[in-house]
Short mmCIF file of C-alpha atoms in Angstrom, two decimals:
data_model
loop_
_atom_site.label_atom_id
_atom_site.label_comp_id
_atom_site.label_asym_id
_atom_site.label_seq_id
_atom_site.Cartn_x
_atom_site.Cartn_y
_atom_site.Cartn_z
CA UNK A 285 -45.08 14.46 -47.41
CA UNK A 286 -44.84 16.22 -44.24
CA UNK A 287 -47.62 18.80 -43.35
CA UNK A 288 -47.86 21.07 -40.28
CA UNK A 289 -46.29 20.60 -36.76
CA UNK A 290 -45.33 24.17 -37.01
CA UNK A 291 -45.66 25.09 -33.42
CA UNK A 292 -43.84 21.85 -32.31
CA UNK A 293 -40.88 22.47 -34.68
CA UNK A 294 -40.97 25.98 -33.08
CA UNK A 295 -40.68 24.84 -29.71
CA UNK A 296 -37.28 22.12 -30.79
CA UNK A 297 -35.66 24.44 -32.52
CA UNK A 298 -35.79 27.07 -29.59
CA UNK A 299 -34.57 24.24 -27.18
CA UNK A 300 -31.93 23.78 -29.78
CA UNK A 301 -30.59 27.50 -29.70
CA UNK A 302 -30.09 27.68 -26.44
CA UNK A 303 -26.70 25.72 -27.18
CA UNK A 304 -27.01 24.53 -23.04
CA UNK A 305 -28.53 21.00 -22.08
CA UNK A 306 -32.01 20.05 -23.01
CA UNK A 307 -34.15 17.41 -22.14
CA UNK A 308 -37.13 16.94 -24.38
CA UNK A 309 -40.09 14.22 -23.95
CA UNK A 310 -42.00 13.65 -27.05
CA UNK A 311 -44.95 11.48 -26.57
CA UNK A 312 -48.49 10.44 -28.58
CA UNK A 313 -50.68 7.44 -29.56
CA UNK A 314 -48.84 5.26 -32.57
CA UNK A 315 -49.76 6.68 -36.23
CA UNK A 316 -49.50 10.42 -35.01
CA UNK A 317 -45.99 11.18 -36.47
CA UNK A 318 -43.53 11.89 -33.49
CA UNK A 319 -41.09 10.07 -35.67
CA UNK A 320 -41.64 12.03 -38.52
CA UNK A 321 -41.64 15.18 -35.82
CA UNK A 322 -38.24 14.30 -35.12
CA UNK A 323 -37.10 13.33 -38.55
CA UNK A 324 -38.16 16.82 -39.56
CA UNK A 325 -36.26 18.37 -37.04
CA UNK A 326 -33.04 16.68 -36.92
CA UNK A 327 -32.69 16.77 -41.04
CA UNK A 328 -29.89 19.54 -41.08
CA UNK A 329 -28.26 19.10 -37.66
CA UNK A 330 -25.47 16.76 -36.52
CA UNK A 331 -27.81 14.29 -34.51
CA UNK A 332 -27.01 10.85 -33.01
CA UNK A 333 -30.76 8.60 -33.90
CA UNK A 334 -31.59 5.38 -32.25
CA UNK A 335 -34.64 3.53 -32.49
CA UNK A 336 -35.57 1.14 -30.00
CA UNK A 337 -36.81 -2.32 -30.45
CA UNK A 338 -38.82 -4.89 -28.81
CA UNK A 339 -36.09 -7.24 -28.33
CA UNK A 340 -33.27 -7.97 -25.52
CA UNK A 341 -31.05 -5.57 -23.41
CA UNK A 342 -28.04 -7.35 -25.41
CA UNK A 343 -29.52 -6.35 -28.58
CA UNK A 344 -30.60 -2.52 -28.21
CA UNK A 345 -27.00 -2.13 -26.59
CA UNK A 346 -25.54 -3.25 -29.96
CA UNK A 347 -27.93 -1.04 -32.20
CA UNK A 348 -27.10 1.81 -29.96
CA UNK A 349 -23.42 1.02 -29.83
CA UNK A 350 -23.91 1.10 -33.68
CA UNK A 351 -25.45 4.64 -34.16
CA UNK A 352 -22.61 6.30 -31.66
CA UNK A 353 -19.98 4.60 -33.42
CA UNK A 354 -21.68 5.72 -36.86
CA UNK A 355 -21.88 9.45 -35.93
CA UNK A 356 -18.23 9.23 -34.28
CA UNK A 357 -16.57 7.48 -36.66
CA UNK A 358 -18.80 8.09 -39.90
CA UNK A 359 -18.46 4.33 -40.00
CA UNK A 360 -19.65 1.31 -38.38
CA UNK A 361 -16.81 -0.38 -36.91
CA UNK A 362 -18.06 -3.18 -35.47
CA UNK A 363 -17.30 -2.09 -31.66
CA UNK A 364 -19.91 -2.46 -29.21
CA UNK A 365 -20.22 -0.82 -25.53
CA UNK A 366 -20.20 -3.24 -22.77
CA UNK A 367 -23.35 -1.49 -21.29
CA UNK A 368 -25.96 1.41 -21.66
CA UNK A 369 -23.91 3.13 -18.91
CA UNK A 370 -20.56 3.42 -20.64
CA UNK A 371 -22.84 3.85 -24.50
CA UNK A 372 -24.57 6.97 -22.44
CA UNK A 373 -21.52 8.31 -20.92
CA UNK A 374 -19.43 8.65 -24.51
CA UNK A 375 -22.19 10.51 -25.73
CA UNK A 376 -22.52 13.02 -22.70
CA UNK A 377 -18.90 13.55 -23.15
CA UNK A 378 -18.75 14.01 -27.50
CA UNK A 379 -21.37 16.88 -25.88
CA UNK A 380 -18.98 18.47 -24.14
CA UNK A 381 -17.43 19.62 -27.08
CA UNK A 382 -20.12 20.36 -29.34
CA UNK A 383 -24.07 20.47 -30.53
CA UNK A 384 -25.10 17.26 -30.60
CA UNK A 385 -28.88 15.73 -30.50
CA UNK A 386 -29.39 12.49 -28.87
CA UNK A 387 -32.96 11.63 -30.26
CA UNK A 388 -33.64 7.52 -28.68
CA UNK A 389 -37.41 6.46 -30.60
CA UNK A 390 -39.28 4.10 -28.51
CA UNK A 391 -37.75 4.58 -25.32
CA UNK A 392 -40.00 2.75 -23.77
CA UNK A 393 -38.47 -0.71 -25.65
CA UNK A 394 -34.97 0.38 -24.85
CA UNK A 395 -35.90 1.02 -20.83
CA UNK A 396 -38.05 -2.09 -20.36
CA UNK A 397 -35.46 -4.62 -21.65
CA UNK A 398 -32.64 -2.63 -19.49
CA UNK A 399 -34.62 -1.73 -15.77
CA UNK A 400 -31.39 0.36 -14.70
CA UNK A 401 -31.75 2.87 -17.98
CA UNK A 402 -34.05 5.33 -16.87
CA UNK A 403 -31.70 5.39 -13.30
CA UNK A 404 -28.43 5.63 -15.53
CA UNK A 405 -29.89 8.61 -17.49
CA UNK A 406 -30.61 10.59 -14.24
CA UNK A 407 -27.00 9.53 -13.52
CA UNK A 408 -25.82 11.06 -16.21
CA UNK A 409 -27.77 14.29 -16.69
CA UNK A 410 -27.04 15.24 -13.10
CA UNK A 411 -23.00 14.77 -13.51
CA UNK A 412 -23.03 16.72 -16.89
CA UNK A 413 -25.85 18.97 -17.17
CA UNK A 414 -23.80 22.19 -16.18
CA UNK A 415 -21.30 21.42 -19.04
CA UNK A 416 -23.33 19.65 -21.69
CA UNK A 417 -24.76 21.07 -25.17
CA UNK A 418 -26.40 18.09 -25.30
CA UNK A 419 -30.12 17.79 -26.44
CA UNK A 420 -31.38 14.75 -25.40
CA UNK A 421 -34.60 13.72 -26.84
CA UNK A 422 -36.60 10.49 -25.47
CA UNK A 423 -39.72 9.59 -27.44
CA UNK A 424 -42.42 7.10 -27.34
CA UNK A 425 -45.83 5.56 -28.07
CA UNK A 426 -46.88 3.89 -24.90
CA UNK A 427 -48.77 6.70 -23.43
CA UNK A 428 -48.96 4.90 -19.82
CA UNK A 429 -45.61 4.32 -20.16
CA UNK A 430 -43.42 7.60 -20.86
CA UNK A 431 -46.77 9.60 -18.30
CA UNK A 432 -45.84 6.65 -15.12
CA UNK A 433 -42.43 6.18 -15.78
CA UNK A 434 -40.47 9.22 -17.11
CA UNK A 435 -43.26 12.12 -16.30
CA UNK A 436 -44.64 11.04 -13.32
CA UNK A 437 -43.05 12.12 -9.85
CA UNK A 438 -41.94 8.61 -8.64
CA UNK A 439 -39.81 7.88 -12.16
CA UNK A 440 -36.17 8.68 -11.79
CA UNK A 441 -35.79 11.45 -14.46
CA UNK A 442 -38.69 13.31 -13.01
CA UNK A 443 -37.97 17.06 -13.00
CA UNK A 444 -35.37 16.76 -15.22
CA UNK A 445 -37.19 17.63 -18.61
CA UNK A 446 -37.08 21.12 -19.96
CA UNK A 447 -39.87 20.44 -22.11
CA UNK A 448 -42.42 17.83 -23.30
CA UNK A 449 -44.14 17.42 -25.98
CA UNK A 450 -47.56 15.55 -26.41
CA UNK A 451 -48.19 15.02 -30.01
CA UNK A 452 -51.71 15.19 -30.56
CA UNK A 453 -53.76 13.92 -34.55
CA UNK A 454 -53.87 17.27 -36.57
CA UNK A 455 -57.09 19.26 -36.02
CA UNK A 456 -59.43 19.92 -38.82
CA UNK A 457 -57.61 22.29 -40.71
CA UNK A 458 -54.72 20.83 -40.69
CA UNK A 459 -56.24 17.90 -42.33
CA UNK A 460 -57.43 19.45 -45.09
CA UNK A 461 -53.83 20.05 -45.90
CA UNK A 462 -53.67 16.45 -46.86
CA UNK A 463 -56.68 16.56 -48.83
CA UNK A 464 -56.42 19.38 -51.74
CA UNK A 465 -58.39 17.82 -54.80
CA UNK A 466 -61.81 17.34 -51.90
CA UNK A 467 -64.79 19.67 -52.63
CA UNK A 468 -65.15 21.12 -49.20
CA UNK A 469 -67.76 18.54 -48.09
CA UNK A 470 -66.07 15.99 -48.69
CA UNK A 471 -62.68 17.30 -46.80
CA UNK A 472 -65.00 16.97 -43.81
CA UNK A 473 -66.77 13.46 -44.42
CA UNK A 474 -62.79 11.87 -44.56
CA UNK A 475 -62.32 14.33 -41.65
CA UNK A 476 -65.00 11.91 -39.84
CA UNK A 477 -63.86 8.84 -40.79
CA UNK A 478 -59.86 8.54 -40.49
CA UNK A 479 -59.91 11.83 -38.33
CA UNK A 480 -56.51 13.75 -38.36
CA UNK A 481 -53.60 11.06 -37.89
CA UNK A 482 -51.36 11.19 -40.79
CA UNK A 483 -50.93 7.74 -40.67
CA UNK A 484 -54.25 7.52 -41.35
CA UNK A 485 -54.91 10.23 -43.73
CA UNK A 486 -52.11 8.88 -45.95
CA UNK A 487 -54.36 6.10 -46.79
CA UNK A 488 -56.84 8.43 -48.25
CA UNK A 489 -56.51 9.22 -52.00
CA UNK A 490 -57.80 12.42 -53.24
CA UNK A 491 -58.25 11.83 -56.22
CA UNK A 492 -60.72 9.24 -55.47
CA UNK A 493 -64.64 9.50 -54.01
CA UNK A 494 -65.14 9.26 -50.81
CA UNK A 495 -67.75 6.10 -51.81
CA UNK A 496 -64.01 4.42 -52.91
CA UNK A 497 -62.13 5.28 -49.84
CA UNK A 498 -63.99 4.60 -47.76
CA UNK A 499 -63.97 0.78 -50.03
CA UNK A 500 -60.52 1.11 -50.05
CA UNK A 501 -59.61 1.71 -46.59
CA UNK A 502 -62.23 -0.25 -44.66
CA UNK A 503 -63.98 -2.51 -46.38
CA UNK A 504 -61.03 -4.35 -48.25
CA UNK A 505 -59.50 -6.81 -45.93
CA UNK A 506 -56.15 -7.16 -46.77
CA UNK A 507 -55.75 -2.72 -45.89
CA UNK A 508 -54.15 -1.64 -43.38
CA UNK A 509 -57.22 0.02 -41.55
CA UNK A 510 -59.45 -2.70 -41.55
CA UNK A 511 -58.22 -3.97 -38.26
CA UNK A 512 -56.45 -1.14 -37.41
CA UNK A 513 -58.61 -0.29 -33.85
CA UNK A 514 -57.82 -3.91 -32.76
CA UNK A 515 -54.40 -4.28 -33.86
CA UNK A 516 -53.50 -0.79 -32.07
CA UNK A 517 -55.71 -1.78 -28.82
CA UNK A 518 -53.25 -4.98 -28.33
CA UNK A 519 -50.21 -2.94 -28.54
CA UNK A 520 -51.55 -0.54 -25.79
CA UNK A 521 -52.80 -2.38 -23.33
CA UNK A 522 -53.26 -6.01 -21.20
CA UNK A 523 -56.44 -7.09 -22.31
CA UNK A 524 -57.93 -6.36 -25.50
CA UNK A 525 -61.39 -7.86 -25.34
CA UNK A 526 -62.53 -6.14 -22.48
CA UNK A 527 -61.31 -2.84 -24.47
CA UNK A 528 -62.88 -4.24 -27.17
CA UNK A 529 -66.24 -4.68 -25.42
CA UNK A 530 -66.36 -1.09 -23.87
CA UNK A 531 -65.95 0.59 -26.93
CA UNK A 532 -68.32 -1.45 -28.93
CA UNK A 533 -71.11 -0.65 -25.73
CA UNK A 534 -70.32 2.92 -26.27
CA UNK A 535 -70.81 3.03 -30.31
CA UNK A 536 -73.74 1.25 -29.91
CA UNK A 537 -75.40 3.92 -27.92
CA UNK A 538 -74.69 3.68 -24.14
CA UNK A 539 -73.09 6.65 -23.12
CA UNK A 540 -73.38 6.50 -19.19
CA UNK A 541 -71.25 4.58 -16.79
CA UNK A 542 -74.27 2.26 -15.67
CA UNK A 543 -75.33 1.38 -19.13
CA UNK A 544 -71.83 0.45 -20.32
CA UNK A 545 -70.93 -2.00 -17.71
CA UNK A 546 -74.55 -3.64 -17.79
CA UNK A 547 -73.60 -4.05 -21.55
CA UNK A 548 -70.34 -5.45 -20.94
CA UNK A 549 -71.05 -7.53 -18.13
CA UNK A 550 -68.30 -6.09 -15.83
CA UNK A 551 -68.83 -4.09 -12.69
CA UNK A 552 -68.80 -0.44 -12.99
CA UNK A 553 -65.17 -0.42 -11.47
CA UNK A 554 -63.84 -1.94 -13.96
CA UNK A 555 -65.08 -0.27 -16.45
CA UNK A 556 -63.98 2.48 -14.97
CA UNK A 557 -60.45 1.53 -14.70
CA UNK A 558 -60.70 0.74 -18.42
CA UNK A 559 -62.09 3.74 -20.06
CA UNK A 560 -59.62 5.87 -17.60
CA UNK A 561 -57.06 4.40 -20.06
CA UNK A 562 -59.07 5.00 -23.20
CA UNK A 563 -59.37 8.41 -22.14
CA UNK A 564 -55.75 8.44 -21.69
CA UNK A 565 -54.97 7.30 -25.07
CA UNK A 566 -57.48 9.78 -26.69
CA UNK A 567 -59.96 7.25 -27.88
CA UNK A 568 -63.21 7.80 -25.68
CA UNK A 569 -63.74 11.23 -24.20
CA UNK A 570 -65.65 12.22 -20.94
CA UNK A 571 -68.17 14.99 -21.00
CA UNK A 572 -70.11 16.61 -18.65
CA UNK A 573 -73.27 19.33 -19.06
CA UNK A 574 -71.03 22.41 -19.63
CA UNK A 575 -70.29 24.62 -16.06
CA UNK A 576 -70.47 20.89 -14.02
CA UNK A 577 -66.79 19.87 -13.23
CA UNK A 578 -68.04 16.71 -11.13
CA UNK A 579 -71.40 15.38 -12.18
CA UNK A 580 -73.59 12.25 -11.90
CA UNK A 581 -74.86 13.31 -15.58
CA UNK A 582 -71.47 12.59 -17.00
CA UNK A 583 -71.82 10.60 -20.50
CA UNK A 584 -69.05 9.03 -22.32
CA UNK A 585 -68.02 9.17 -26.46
CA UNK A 586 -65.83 7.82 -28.75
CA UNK A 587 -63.42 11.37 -29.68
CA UNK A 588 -61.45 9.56 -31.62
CA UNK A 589 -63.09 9.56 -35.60
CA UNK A 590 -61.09 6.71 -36.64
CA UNK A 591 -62.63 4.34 -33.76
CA UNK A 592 -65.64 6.19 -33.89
CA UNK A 593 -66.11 5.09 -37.72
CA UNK A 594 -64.84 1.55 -37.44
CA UNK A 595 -67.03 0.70 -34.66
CA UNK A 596 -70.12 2.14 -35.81
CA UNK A 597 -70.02 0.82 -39.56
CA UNK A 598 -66.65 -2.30 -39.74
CA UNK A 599 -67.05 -4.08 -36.62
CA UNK A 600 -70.49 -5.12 -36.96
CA UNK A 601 -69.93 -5.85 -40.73
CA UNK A 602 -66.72 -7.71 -40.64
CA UNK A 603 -68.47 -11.44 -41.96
CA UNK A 604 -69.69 -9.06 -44.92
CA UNK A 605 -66.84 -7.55 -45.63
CA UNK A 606 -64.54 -10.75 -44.72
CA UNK A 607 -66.26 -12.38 -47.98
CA UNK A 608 -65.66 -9.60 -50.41
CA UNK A 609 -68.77 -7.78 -49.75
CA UNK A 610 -67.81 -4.16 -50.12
CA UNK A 611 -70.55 -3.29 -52.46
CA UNK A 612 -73.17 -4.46 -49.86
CA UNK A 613 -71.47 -2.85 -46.81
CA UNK A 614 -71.17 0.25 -48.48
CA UNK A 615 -74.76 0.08 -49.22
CA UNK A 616 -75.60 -0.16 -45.45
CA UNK A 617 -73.41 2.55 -44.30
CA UNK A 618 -74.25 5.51 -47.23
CA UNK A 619 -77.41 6.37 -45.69
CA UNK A 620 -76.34 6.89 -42.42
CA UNK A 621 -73.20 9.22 -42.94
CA UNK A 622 -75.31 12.56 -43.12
CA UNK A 623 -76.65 11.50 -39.25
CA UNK A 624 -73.09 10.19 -38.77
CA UNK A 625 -71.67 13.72 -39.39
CA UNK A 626 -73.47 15.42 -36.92
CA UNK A 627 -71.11 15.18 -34.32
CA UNK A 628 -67.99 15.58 -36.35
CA UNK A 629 -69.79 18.88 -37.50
CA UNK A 630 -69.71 20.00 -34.18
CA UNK A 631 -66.30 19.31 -33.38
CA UNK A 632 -65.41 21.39 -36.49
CA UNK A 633 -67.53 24.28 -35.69
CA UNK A 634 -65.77 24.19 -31.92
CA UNK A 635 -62.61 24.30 -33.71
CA UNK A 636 -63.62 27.27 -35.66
CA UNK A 637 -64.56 29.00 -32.33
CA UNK A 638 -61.44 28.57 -30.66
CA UNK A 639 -59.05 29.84 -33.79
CA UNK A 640 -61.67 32.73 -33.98
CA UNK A 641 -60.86 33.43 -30.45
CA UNK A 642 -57.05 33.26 -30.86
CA UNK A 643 -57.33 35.87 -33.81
CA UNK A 644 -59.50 38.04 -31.79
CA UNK A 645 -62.47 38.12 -34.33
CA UNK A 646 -65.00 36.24 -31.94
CA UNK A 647 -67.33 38.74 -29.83
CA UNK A 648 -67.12 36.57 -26.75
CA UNK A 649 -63.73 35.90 -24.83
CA UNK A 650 -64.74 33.01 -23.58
CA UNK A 651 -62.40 30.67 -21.37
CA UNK A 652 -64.08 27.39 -22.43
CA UNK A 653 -66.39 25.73 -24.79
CA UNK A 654 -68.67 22.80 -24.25
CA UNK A 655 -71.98 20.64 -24.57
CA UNK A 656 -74.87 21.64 -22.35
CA UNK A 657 -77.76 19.02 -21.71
CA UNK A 658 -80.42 19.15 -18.77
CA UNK A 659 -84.10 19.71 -18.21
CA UNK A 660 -86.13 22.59 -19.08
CA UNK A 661 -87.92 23.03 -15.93
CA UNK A 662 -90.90 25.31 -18.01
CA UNK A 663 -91.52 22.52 -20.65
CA UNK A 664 -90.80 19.98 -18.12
CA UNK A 665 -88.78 17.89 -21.06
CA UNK A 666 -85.02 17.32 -21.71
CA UNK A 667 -83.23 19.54 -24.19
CA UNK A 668 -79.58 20.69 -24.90
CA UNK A 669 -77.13 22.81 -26.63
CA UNK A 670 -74.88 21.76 -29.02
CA UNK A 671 -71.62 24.47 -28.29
CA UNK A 672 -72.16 26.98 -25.42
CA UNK A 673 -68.96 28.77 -23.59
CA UNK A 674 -68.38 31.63 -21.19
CA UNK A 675 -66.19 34.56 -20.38
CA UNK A 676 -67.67 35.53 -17.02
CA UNK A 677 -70.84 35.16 -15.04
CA UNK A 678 -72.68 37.81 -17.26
CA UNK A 679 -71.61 36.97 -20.95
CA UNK A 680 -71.65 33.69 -22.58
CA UNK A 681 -72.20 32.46 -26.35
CA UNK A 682 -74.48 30.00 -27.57
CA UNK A 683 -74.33 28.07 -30.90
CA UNK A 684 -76.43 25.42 -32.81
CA UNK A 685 -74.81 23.28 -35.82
CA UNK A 686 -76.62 21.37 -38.55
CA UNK A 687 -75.25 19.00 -40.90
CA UNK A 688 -78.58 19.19 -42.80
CA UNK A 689 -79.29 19.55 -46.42
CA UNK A 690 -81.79 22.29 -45.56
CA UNK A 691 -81.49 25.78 -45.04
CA UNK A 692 -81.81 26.66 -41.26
CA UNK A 693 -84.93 28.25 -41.12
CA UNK A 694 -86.03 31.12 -37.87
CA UNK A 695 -87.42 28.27 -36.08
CA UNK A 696 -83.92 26.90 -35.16
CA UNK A 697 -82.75 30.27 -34.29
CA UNK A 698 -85.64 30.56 -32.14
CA UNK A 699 -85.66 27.26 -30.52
CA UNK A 700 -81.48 28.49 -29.55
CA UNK A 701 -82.65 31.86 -28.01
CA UNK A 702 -85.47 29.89 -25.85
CA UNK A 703 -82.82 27.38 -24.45
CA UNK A 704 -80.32 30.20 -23.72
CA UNK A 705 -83.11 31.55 -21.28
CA UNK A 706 -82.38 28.59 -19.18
CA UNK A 707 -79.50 30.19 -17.79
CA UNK A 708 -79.29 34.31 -16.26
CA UNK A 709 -76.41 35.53 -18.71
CA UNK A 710 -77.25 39.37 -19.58
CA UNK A 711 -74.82 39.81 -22.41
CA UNK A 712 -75.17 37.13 -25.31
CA UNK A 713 -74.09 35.89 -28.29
CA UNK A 714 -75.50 33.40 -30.85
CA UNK A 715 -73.90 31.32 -33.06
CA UNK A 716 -75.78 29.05 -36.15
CA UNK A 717 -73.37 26.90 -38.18
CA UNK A 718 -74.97 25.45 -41.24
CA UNK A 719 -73.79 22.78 -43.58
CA UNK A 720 -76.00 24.94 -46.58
CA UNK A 721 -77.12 28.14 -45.53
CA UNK A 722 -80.12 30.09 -43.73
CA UNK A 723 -83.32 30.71 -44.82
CA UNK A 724 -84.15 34.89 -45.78
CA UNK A 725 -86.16 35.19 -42.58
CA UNK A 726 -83.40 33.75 -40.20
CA UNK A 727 -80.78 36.16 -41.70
CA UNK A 728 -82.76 38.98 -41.60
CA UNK A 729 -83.76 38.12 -37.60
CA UNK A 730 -80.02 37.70 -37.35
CA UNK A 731 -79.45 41.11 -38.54
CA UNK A 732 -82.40 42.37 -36.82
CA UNK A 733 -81.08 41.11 -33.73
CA UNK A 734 -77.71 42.25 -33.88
CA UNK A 735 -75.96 39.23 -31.67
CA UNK A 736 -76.47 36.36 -34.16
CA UNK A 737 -73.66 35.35 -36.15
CA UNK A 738 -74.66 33.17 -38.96
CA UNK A 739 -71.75 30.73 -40.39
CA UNK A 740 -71.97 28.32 -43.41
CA UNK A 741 -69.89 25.82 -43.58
CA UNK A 742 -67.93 26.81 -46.95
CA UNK A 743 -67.42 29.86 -45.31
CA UNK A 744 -65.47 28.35 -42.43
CA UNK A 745 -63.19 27.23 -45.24
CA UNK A 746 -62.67 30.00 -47.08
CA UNK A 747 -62.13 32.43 -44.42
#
């Protein structure tokens, strides 16, 4: 089942009509579908595929002499190039002639068994550019590797790309795609605990409670999430443990530089070092108080739901859950998913902003969204603000989210309005996201007020 990617297929197919040499990077973290991206894309056009492999220069060179062959011939004859260079240069010239794509999956493989490839290609593309129709497509999951050493200035094939593509898990609304027979709350409780990587979400069975998924797909040892965070953290990077460590520190609670690395027992540099690369590979996110681009009050969070999930609730309970103990684990976790939710509430009502923006129903043009925390100098106590963004030095919105069973009542409202005082915007908008509804008195404030806008969460869904 393939769902979405509309925008990406957009931007291949208009590379592809150009009928002139492209160059297209595809990159993203393993599980997101860039090889279902290109799958999608190449269905109906005369393509040349090959996937790399974590073997030997000798061997990729045969696979690859295999797929030209294939596509030239229509059979597999057995011939193999006697290197990448002469494999690469038949292609370039079959493009000479007509439309082909040249789509290589895993580059990354395929260049570090052969150190010359990534020289050869520039080769190549510079002596046939001007008189291919090729479109060459490199893709791959090592994020450090196809940013260092095919994006970056110092890699050959630097400035050679006409367009890159990083492919990024779906956003919220695109997973509910995947997730049809849900009631609407529970679209966004599997929304916070696989997040949007379709890898991911194809685990998830609709037609099953969440109680059982979340059994299924975590807390049953032999599936294929249940070490999922580990399994992917050895494939990306040197050493694991370490990894392992930081983001265990962070899902238990410390959120600043200082308190990670006293939790890990490493020095604050290399921590650093280390959750640069998580941050890379979309796992932990940096944040700091919104309007502060360099700040000593940065904090750091898991942004990735999967992780997020895993750390807080499997890690801990692995033994449990090791010896069959689903029942029990599942026991321990239930009454903490409401509190759980919070955040992923807010990430979904951010995402609501934004696509209100784009369609020009939100009041305030603002150029960025964010978290606010900081001191209220009149209470003399810390406070914060869950979503605040501005379009200018005079106008700004402000916005509150609950994942509560109540109604929010006018105290919340209230409390919002207070906090916004903290800063000198004259023109202002508020914003309450609810997981039920309001309260009569805080919609008729609203009303009375004129600059609330009051959104319940099954409204977000329907709209």
């Amino acid at each position: 089942m393939f769902i979405g990617r509309e925008r990406e297929l957009a931007a291949l197919d208009k590379l592809y009509s150009s009928n002139k040499f492209e160059f297209a990077v595809i990159y993203g973290r393993r599980r997101v579908g860039k090889t279902a991206l290109i799958n999608r894309f190449i269905d109906d056009k005369k393509v040349i595929y090959f996937m790399g492999v974590e073997s030997n220069a000798k061997q990729n060179l045969e696979n690859l002499s295999k797929s030209i062959m294939e596509y030239a011939s229509g059979i597999d004859t057995g011939v193999s190039f006697d290197s990448f260079q002469d494999a690469l240069e038949y292609v370039f010239k079959l493009s000479e002639r007509e439309r082909i794509i040249f789509a290589i999956d895993e580059y990354p493989y395929i260049a570090r068994s052969s150190k010359s490839l990534a020289s050869t290609l520039q080769l190549l593309i510079d002596k046939y550019k001007d008189i291919s129709k090729m479109m060459l497509i490199l893709c791959g999951s090592s994020m450090s590797y196809m940013e260092d050493r095919v994006l970056a200035y110092k890699s050959p094939l630097y400035g050679r790309k006409t367009a890159q593509i990083k492919l990024l898990p779906f956003d919220f609304e695109e997973t509910c795609r995947y997730l049809k027979n849900f009631s609407y709350e529970d679209k966004a409780v599997i929304y916070g605990i696989v997040g949007g990587t379709p890898q991911y979400l194809l685990q998830i069975d609709d037609k099953l409670s969440v109680e059982d998924n979340i059994k299924n797909t975590y807390l049953d040892p032999i599936s294929f999430l249940y070490e999922e965070p580990i399994n992917l953290l050895k494939q990306e990077v040197r050493e694991p443990a370490v990894y392992t460590s930081i983001i265990t520190a962070i899902a238990a609670g410390a959120s600043r530089m200082s308190e990670i690395s006293s939790k890990v027992g490493e020095d604050t540099s290399v921590c650093s070092a280390h959750i640069k690369n998580l941050i890379s590979l979309g796992i932990v996110q940096r944040e700091t108080p919104y309007g502060e681009k360099a700040s000593r009050r940065s904090i750091y969070s898991i942004g990735d739901n999967m992780f997020r999930f895993w750390y807080r609730f499997v890690f801990n309970n692995s033994s449990a859950i090791a010896r069959g103990a689903a029942d029990l684990v599942y026991k321990r976790i239930e009454p903490q998913i409401s509190e759980y939710m919070g955040k992923v509430f807010e990430d979904i009502c951010r995402q609501y902003l934004w696509k209100q923006l784009l369609s020009g129903n939100c009041p305030v043009e603002f150029v960025s969204l964010g978290r606010w925390w900081g001191t209220d100098p009149i209470k003399k106590c810390k406070t914060e603000i869950d979503i605040m963004g501005e379009r200018d030095k005079d106008t700004a919105l402000f916005a509150e989210c609950k994942w509560t069973n109540a109604k929010l009542d006018l105290s919340v409202l209230e409390t919002l309005i207070s906090r916004s005082r903290l800063f000198s915007y004259i023109n202002i908008h508020y914003y309450l996201f609810s997981r039920v509804g309001f309260t009569k008195g805080c919609a008729e404030k609203a009303e009375e007020l004129g600059n609330v806008t009051l959104v319940s969460y099954n409204d977000m869904l329907e709209q």
